[in-house]
JSON list of C-alpha atoms and ligand atoms in Angstrom, two decimals:
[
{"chain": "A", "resi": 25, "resn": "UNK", "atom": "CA", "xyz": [0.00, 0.00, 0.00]},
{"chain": "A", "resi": 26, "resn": "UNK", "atom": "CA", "xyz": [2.54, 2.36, 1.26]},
{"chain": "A", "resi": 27, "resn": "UNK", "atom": "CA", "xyz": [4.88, 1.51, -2.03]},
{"chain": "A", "resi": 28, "resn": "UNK", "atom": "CA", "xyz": [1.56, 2.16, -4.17]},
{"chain": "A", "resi": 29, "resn": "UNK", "atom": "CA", "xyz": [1.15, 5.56, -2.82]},
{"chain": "A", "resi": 30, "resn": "UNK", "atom": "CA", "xyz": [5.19, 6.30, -3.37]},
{"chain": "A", "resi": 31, "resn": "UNK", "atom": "CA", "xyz": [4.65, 5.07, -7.53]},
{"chain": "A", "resi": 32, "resn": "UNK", "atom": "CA", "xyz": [2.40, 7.65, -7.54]},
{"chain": "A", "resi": 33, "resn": "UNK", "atom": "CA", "xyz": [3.97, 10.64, -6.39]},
{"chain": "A", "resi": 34, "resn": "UNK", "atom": "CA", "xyz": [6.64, 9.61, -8.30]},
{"chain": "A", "resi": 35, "resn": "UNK", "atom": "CA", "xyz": [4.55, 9.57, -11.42]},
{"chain": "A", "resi": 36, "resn": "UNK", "atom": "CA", "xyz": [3.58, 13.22, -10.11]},
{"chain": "A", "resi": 37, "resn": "UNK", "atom": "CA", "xyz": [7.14, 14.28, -9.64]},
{"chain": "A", "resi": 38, "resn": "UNK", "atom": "CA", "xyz": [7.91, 13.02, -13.43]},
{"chain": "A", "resi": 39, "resn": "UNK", "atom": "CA", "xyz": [5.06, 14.75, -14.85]},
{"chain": "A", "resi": 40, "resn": "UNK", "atom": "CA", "xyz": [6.30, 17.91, -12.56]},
{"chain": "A", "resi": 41, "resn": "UNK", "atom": "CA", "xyz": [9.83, 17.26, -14.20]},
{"chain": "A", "resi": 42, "resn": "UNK", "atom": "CA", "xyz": [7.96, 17.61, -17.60]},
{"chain": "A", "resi": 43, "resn": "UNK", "atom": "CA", "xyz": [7.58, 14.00, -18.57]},
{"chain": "A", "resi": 44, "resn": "UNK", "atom": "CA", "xyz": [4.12, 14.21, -20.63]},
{"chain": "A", "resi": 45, "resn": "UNK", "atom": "CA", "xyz": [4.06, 10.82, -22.56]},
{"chain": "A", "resi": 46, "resn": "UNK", "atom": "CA", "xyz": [1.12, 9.02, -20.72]},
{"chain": "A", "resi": 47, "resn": "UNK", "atom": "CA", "xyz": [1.72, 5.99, -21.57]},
{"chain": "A", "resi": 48, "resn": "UNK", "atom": "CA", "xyz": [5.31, 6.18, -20.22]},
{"chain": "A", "resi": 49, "resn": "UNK", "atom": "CA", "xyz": [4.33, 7.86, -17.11]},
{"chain": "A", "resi": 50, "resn": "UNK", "atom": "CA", "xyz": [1.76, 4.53, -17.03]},
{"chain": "A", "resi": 51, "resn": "UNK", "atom": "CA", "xyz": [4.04, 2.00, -18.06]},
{"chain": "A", "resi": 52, "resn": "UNK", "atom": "CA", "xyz": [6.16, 3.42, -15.23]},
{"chain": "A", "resi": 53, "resn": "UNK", "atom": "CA", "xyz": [3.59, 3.48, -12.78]},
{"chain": "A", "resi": 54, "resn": "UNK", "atom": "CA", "xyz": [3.16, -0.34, -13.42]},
{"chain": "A", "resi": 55, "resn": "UNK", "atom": "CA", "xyz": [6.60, -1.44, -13.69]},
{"chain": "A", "resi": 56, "resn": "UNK", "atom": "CA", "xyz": [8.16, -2.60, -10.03]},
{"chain": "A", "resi": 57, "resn": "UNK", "atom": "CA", "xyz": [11.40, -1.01, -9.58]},
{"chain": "A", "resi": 58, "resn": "UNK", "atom": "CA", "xyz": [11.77, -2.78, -6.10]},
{"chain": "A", "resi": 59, "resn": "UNK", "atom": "CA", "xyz": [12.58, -5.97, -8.17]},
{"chain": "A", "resi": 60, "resn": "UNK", "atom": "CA", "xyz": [15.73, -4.64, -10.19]},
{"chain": "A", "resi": 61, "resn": "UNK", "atom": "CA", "xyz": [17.39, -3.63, -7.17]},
{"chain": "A", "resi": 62, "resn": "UNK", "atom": "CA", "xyz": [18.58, -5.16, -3.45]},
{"chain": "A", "resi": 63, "resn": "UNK", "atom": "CA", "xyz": [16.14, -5.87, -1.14]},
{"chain": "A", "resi": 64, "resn": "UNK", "atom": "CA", "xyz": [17.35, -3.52, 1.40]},
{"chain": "A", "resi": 65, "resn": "UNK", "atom": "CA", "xyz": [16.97, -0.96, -0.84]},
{"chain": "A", "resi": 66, "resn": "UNK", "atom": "CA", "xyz": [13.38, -1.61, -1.36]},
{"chain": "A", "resi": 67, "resn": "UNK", "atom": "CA", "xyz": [12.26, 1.60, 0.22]},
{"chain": "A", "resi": 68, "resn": "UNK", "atom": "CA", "xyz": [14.30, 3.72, -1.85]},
{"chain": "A", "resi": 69, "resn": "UNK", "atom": "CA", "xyz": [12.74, 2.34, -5.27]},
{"chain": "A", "resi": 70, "resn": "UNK", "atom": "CA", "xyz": [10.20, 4.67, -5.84]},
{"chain": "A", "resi": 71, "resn": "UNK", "atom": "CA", "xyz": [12.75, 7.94, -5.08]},
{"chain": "A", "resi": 72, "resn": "UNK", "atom": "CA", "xyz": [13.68, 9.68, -8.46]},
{"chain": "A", "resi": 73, "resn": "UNK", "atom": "CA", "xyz": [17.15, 8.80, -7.76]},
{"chain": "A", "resi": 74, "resn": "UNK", "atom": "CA", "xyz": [19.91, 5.86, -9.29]},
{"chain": "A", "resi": 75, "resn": "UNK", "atom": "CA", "xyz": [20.62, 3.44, -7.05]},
{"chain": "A", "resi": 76, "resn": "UNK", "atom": "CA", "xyz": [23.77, 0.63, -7.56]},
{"chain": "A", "resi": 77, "resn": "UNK", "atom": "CA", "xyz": [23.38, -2.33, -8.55]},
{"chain": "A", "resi": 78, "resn": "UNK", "atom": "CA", "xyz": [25.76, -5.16, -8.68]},
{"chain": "A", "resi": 79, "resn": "UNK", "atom": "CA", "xyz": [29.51, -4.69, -10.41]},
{"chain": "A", "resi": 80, "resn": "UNK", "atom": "CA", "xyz": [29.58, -0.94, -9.59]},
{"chain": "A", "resi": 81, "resn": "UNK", "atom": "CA", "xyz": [27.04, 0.04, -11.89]},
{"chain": "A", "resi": 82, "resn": "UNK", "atom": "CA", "xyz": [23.42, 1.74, -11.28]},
{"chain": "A", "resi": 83, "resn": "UNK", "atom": "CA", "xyz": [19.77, 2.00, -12.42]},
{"chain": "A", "resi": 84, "resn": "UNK", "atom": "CA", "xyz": [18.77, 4.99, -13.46]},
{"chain": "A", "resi": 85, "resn": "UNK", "atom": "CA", "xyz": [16.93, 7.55, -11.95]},
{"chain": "A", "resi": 86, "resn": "UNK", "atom": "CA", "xyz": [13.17, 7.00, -12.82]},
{"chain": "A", "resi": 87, "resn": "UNK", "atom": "CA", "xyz": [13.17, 10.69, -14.24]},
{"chain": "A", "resi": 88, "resn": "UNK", "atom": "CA", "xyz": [16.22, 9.37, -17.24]},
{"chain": "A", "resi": 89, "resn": "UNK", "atom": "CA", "xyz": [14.64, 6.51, -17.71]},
{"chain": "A", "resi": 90, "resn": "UNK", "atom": "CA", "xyz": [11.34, 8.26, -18.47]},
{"chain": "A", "resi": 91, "resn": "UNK", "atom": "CA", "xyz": [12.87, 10.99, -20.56]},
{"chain": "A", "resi": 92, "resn": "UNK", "atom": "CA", "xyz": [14.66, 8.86, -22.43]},
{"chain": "A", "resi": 93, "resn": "UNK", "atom": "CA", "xyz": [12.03, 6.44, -23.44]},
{"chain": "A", "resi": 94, "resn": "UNK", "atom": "CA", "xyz": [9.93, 9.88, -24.49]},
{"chain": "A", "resi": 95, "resn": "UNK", "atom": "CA", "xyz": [12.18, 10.90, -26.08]},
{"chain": "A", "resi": 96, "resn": "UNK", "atom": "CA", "xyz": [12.38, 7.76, -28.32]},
{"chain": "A", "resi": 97, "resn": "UNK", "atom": "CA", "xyz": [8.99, 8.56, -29.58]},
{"chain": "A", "resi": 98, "resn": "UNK", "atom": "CA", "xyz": [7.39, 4.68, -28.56]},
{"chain": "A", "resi": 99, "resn": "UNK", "atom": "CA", "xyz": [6.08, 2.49, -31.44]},
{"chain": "A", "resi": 100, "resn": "UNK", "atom": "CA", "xyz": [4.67, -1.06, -30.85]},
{"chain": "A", "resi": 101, "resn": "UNK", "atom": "CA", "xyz": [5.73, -1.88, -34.17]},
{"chain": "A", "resi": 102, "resn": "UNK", "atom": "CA", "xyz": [9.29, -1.01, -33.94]},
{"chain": "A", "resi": 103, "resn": "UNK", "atom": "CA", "xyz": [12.29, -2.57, -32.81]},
{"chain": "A", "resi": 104, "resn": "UNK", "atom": "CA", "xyz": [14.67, -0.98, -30.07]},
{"chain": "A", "resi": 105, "resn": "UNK", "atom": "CA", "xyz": [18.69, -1.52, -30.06]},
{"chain": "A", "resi": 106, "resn": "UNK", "atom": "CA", "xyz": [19.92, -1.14, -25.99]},
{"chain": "A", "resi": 107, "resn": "UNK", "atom": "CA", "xyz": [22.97, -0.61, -25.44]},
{"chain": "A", "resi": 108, "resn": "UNK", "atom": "CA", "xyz": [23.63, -0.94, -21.41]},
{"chain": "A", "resi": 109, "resn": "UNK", "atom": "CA", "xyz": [20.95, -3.75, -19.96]},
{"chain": "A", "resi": 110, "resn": "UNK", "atom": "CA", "xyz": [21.99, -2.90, -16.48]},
{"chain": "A", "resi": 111, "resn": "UNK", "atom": "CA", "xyz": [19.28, -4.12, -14.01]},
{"chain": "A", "resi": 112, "resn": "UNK", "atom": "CA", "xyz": [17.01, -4.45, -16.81]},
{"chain": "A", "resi": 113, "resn": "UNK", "atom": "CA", "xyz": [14.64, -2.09, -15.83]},
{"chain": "A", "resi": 114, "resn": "UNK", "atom": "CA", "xyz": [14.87, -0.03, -18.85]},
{"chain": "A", "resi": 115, "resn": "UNK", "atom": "CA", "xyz": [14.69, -2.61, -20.97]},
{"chain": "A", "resi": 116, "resn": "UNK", "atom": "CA", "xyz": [11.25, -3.87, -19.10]},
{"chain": "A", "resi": 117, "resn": "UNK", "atom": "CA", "xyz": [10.21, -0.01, -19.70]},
{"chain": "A", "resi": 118, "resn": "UNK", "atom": "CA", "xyz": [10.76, -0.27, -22.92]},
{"chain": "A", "resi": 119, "resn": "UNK", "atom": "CA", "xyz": [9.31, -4.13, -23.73]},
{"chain": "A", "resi": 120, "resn": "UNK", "atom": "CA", "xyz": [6.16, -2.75, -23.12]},
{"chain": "A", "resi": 121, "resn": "UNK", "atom": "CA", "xyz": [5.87, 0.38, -25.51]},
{"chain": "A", "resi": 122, "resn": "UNK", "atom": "CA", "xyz": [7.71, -1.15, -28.52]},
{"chain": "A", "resi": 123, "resn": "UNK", "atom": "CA", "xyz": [7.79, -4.21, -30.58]},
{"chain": "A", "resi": 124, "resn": "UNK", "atom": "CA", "xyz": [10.68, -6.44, -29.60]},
{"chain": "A", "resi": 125, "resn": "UNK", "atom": "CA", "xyz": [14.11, -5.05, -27.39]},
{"chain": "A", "resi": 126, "resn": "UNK", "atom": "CA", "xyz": [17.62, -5.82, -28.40]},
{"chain": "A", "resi": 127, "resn": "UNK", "atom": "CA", "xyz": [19.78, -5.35, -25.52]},
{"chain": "A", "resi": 128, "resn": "UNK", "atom": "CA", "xyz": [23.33, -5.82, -24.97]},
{"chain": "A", "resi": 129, "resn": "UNK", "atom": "CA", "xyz": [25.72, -5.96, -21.74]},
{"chain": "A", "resi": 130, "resn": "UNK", "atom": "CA", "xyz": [29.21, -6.01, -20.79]},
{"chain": "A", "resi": 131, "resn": "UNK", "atom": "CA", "xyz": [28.61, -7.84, -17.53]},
{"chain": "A", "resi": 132, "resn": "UNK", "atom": "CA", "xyz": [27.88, -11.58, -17.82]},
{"chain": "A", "resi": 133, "resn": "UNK", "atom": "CA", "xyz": [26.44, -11.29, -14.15]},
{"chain": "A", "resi": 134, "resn": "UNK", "atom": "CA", "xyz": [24.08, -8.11, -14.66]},
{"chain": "A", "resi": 135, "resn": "UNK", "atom": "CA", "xyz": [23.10, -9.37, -18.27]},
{"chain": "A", "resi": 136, "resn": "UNK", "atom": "CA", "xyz": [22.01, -12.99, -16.29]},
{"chain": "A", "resi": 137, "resn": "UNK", "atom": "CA", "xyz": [20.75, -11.45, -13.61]},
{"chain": "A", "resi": 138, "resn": "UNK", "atom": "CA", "xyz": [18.60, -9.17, -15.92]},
{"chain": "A", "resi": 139, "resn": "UNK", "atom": "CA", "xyz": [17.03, -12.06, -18.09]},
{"chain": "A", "resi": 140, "resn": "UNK", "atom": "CA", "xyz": [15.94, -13.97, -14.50]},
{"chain": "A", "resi": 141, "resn": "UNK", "atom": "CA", "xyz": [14.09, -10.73, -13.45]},
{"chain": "A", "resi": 142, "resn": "UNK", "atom": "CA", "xyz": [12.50, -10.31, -17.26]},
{"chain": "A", "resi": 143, "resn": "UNK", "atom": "CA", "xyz": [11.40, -13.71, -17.40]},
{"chain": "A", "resi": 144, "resn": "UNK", "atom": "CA", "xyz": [9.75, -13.35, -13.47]},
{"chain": "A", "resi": 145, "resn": "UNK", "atom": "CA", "xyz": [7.73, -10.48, -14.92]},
{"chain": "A", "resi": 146, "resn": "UNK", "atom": "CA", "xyz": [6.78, -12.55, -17.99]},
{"chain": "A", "resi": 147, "resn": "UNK", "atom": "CA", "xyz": [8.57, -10.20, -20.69]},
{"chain": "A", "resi": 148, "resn": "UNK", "atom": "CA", "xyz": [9.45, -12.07, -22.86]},
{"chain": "A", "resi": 149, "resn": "UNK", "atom": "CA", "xyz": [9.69, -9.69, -26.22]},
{"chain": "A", "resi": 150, "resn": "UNK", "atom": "CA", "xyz": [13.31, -9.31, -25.27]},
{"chain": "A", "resi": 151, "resn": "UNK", "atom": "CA", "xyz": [16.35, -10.44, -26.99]},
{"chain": "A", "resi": 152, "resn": "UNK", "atom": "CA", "xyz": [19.74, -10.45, -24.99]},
{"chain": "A", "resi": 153, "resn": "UNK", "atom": "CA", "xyz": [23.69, -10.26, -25.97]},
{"chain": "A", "resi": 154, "resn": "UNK", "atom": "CA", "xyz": [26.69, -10.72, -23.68]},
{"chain": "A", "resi": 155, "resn": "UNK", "atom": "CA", "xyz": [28.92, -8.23, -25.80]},
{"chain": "A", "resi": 156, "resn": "UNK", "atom": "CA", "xyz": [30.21, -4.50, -26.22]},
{"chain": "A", "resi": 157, "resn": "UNK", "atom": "CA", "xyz": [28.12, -2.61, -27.29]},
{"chain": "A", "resi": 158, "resn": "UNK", "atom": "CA", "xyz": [30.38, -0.49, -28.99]},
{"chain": "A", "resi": 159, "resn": "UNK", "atom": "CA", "xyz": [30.20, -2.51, -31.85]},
{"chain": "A", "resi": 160, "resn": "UNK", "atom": "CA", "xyz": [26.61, -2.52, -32.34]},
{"chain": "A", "resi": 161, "resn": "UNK", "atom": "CA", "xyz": [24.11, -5.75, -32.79]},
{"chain": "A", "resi": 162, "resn": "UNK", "atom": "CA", "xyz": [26.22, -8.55, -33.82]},
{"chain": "A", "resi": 163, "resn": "UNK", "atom": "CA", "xyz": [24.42, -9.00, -36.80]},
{"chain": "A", "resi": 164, "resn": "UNK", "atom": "CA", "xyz": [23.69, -6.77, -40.14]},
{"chain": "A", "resi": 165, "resn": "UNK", "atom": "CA", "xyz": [20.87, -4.87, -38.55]},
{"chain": "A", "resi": 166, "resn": "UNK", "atom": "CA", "xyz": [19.09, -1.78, -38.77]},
{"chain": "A", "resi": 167, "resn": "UNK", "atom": "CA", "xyz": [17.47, -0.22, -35.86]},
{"chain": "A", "resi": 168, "resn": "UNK", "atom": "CA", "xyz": [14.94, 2.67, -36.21]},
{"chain": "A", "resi": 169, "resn": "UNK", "atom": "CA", "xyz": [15.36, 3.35, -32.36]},
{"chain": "A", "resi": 170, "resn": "UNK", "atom": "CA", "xyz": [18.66, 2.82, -30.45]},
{"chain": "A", "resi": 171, "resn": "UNK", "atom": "CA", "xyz": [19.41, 3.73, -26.80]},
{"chain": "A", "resi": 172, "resn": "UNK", "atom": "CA", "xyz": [22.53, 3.64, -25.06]},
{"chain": "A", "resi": 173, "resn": "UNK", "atom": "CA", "xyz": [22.69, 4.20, -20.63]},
{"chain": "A", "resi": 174, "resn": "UNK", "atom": "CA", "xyz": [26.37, 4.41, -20.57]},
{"chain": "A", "resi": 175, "resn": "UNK", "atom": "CA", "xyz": [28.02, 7.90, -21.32]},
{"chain": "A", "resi": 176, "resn": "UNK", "atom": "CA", "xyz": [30.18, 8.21, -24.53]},
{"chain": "A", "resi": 177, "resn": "UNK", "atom": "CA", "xyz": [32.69, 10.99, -25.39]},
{"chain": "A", "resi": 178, "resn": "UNK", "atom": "CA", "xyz": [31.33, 10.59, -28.89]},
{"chain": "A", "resi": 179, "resn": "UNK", "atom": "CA", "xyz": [29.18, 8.76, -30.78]},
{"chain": "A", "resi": 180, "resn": "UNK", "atom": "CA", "xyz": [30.09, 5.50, -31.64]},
{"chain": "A", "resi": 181, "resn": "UNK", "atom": "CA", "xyz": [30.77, 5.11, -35.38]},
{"chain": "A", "resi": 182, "resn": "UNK", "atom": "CA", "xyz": [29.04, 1.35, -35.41]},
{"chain": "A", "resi": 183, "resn": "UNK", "atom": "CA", "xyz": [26.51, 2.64, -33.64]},
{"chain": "A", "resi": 184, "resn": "UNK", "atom": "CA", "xyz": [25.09, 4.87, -36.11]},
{"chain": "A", "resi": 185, "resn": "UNK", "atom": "CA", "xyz": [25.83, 3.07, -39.17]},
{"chain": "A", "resi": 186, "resn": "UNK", "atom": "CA", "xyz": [22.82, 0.97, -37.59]},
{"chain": "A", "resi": 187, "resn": "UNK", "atom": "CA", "xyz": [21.19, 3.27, -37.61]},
{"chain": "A", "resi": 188, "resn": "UNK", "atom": "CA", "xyz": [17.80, 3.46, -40.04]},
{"chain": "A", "resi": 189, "resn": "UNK", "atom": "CA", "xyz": [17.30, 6.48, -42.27]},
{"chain": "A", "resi": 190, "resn": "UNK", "atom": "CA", "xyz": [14.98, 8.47, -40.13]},
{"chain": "A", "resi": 191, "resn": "UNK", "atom": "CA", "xyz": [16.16, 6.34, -36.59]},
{"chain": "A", "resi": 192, "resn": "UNK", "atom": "CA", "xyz": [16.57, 7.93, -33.47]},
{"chain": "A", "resi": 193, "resn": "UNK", "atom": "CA", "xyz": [19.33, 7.58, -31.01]},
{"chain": "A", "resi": 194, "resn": "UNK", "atom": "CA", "xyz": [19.00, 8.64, -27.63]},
{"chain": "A", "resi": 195, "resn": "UNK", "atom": "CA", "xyz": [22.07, 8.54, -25.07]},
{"chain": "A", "resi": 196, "resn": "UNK", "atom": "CA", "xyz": [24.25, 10.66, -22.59]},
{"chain": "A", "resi": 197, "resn": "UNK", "atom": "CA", "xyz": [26.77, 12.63, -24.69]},
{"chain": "A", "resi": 198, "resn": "UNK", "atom": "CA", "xyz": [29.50, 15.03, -23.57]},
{"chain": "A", "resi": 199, "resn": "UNK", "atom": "CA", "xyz": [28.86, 18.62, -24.31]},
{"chain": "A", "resi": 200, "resn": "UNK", "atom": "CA", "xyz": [31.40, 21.40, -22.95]},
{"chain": "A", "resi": 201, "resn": "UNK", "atom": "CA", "xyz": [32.32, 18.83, -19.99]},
{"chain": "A", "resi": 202, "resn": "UNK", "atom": "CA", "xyz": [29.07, 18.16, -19.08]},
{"chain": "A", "resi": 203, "resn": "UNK", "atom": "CA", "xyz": [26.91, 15.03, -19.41]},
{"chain": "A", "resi": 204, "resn": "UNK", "atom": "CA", "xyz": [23.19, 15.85, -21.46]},
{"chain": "A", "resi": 205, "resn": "UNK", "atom": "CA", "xyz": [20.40, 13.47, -22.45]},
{"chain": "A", "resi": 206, "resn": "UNK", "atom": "CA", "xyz": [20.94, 13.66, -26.24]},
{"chain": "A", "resi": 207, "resn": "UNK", "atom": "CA", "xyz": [18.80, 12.77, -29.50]},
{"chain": "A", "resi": 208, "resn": "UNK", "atom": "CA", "xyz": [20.18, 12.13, -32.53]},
{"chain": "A", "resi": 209, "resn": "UNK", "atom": "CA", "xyz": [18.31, 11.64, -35.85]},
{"chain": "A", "resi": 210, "resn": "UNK", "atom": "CA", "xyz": [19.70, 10.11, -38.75]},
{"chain": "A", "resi": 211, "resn": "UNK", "atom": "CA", "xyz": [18.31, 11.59, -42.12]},
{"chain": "A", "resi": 212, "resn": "UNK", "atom": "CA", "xyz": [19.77, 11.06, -45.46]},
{"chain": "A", "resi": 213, "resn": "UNK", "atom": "CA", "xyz": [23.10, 10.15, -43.97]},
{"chain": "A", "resi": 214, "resn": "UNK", "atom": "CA", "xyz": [22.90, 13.65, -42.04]},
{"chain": "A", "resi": 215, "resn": "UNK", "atom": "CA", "xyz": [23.31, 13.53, -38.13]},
{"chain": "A", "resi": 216, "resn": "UNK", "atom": "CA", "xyz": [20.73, 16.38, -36.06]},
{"chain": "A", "resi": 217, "resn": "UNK", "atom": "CA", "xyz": [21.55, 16.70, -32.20]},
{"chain": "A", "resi": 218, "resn": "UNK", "atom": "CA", "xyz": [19.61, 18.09, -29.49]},
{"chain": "A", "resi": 219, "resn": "UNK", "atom": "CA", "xyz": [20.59, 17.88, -26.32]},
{"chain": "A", "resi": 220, "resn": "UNK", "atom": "CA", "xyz": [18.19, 18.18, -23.13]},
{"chain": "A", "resi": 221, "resn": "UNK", "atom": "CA", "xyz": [18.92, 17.21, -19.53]},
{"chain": "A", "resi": 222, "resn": "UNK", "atom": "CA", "xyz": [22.14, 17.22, -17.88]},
{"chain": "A", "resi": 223, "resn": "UNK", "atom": "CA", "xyz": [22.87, 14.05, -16.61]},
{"chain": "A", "resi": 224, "resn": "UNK", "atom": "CA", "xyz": [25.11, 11.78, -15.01]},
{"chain": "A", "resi": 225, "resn": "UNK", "atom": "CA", "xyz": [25.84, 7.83, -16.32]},
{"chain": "A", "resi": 226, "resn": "UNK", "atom": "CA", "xyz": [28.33, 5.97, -16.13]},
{"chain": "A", "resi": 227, "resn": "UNK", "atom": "CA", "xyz": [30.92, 4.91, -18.62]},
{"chain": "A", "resi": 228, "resn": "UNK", "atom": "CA", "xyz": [30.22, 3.36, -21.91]},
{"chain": "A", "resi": 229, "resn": "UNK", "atom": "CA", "xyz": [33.55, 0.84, -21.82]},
{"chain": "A", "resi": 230, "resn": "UNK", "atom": "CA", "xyz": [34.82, -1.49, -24.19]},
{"chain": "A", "resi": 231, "resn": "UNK", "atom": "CA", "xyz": [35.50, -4.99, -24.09]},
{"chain": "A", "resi": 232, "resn": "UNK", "atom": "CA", "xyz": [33.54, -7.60, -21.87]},
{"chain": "A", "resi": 233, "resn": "UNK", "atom": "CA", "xyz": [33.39, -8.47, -17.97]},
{"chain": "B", "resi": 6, "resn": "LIG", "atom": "N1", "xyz": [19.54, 1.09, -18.16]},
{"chain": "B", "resi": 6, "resn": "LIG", "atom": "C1", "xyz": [20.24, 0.51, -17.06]},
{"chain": "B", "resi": 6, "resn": "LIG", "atom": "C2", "xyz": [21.39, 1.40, -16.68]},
{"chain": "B", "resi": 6, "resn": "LIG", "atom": "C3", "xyz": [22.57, 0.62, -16.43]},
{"chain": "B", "resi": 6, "resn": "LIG", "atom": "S1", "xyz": [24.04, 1.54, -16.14]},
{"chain": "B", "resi": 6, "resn": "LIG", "atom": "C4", "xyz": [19.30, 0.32, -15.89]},
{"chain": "B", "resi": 6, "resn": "LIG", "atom": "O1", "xyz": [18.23, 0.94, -15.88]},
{"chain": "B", "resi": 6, "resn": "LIG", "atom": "O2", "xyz": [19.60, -0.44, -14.98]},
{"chain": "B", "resi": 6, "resn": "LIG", "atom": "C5", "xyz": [24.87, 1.33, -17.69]},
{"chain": "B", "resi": 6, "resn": "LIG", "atom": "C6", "xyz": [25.17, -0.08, -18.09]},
{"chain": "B", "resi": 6, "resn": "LIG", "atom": "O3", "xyz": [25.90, -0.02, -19.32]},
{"chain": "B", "resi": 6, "resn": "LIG", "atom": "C7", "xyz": [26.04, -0.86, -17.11]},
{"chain": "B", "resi": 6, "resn": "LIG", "atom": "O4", "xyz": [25.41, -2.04, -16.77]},
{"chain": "B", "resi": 6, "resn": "LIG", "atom": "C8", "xyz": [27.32, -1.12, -17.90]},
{"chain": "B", "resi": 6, "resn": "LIG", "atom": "O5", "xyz": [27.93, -2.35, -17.60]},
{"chain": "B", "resi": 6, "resn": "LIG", "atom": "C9", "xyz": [26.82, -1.09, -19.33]},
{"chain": "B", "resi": 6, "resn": "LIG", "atom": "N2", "xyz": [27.84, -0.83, -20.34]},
{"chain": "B", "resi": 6, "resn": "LIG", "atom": "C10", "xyz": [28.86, 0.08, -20.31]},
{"chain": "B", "resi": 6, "resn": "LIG", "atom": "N3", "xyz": [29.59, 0.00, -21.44]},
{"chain": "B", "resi": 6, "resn": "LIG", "atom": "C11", "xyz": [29.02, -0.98, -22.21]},
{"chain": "B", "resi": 6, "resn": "LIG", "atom": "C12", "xyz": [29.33, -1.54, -23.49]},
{"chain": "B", "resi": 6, "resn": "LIG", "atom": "N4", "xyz": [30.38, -1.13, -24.22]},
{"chain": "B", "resi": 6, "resn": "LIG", "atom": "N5", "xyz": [28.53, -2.51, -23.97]},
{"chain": "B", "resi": 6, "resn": "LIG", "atom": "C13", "xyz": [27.46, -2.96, -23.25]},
{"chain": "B", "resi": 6, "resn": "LIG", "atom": "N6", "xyz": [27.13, -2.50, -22.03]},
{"chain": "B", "resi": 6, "resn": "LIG", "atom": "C14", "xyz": [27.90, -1.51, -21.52]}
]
């Protein structure tokens, strides 16, 4: 009960923060954050704040992970590139507003830990790869939505050559030393930014763990 009345003054505090998407803010609403993180963090879940997880990494703040998904302009009939699984709450965000997810991590024990929690919630729409995401899907795909929750200095070249004409790629990017929520579009081989909220990730890193 008491958790139930903190998802919705979180939902509040998003729409406050200028999140207006209402089937984000819903799919948010529904989603339980409790589950991606430790137990004894349980009462912090519905806080618009990240939290770690194992292998010194973190879930995003609810606020991000809203943005973000807005900002990605949700299609059930598209397909979504992730680079960054995580705890896998994103990528249970995101099942639910788009077709099928694509999601790659560097961490064998996040990525595993990730699938168990997925499968608990009965997402199954979900399509996992122990691998760096650096270098993209591992096959000759082309996304018309990509996200990556790791911050880059710059956009990664194999990144965007996945991208579709007309994609959208939404990550943390580097702007004058500071960390922003970034879209990209792709259109006729021509890259448009726009940057929004300054954030802070963690680092997109190559190789695997
Ligand atoms: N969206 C996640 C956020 C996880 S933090 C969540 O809501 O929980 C960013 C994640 O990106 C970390 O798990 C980190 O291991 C992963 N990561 C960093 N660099 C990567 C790379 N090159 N390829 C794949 N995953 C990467």
């Amino acid at each position: 009960m008491i958790q139930n009345l903190k998802r919705i003054n979180l939902i509040i505090k998003l729409r406050k923060l200028g999140v207006t998407n209402h089937k984000v803010l819903s799919i948010l609403e529904k989603i339980p954050r409790e589950n991606f993180i430790d137990k004894e963090l349980s009462y912090k879940a519905y806080l618009n704040n990240a939290l770690p997880i194992d292998c010194n990494q973190t879930i995003s703040q609810p606020a991000v992970v809203a943005k973000m998904t807005e900002l990605l302009e949700p299609k059930k009939s598209i397909n979504v590139l992730e680079i960054g699984t995580g705890s896998g709450y994103q990528t249970a965000i995101l099942s639910k507003l788009f077709k099928r997810i694509y999601s790659i991590e560097r961490h064998k024990t996040l990525l595993e830990k990730a699938k168990k929690i997925l499968n608990h919630l009965k997402i199954h729409n979900t399509v996992f790869y122990h691998g760096d995401g650096i270098k993209g899907w591992p096959a000759n795909f082309l996304f018309e939505r990509i996200i990556i929750t790791a911050v880059a200095k710059s956009l990664p070249s194999k990144i965007i050559k996945q991208m579709s004409n007309g994609g959208i790629l939404v990550l943390p990017l580097i702007h004058d030393n500071e960390q922003y929520i970034t879209k990209i579009i792709k259109k006729n081989n021509k890259i448009y930014f726009k940057k929004y909220w300054k954030v802070r990730f963690v680092p997109l890193t190559s190789g695997i763990n």
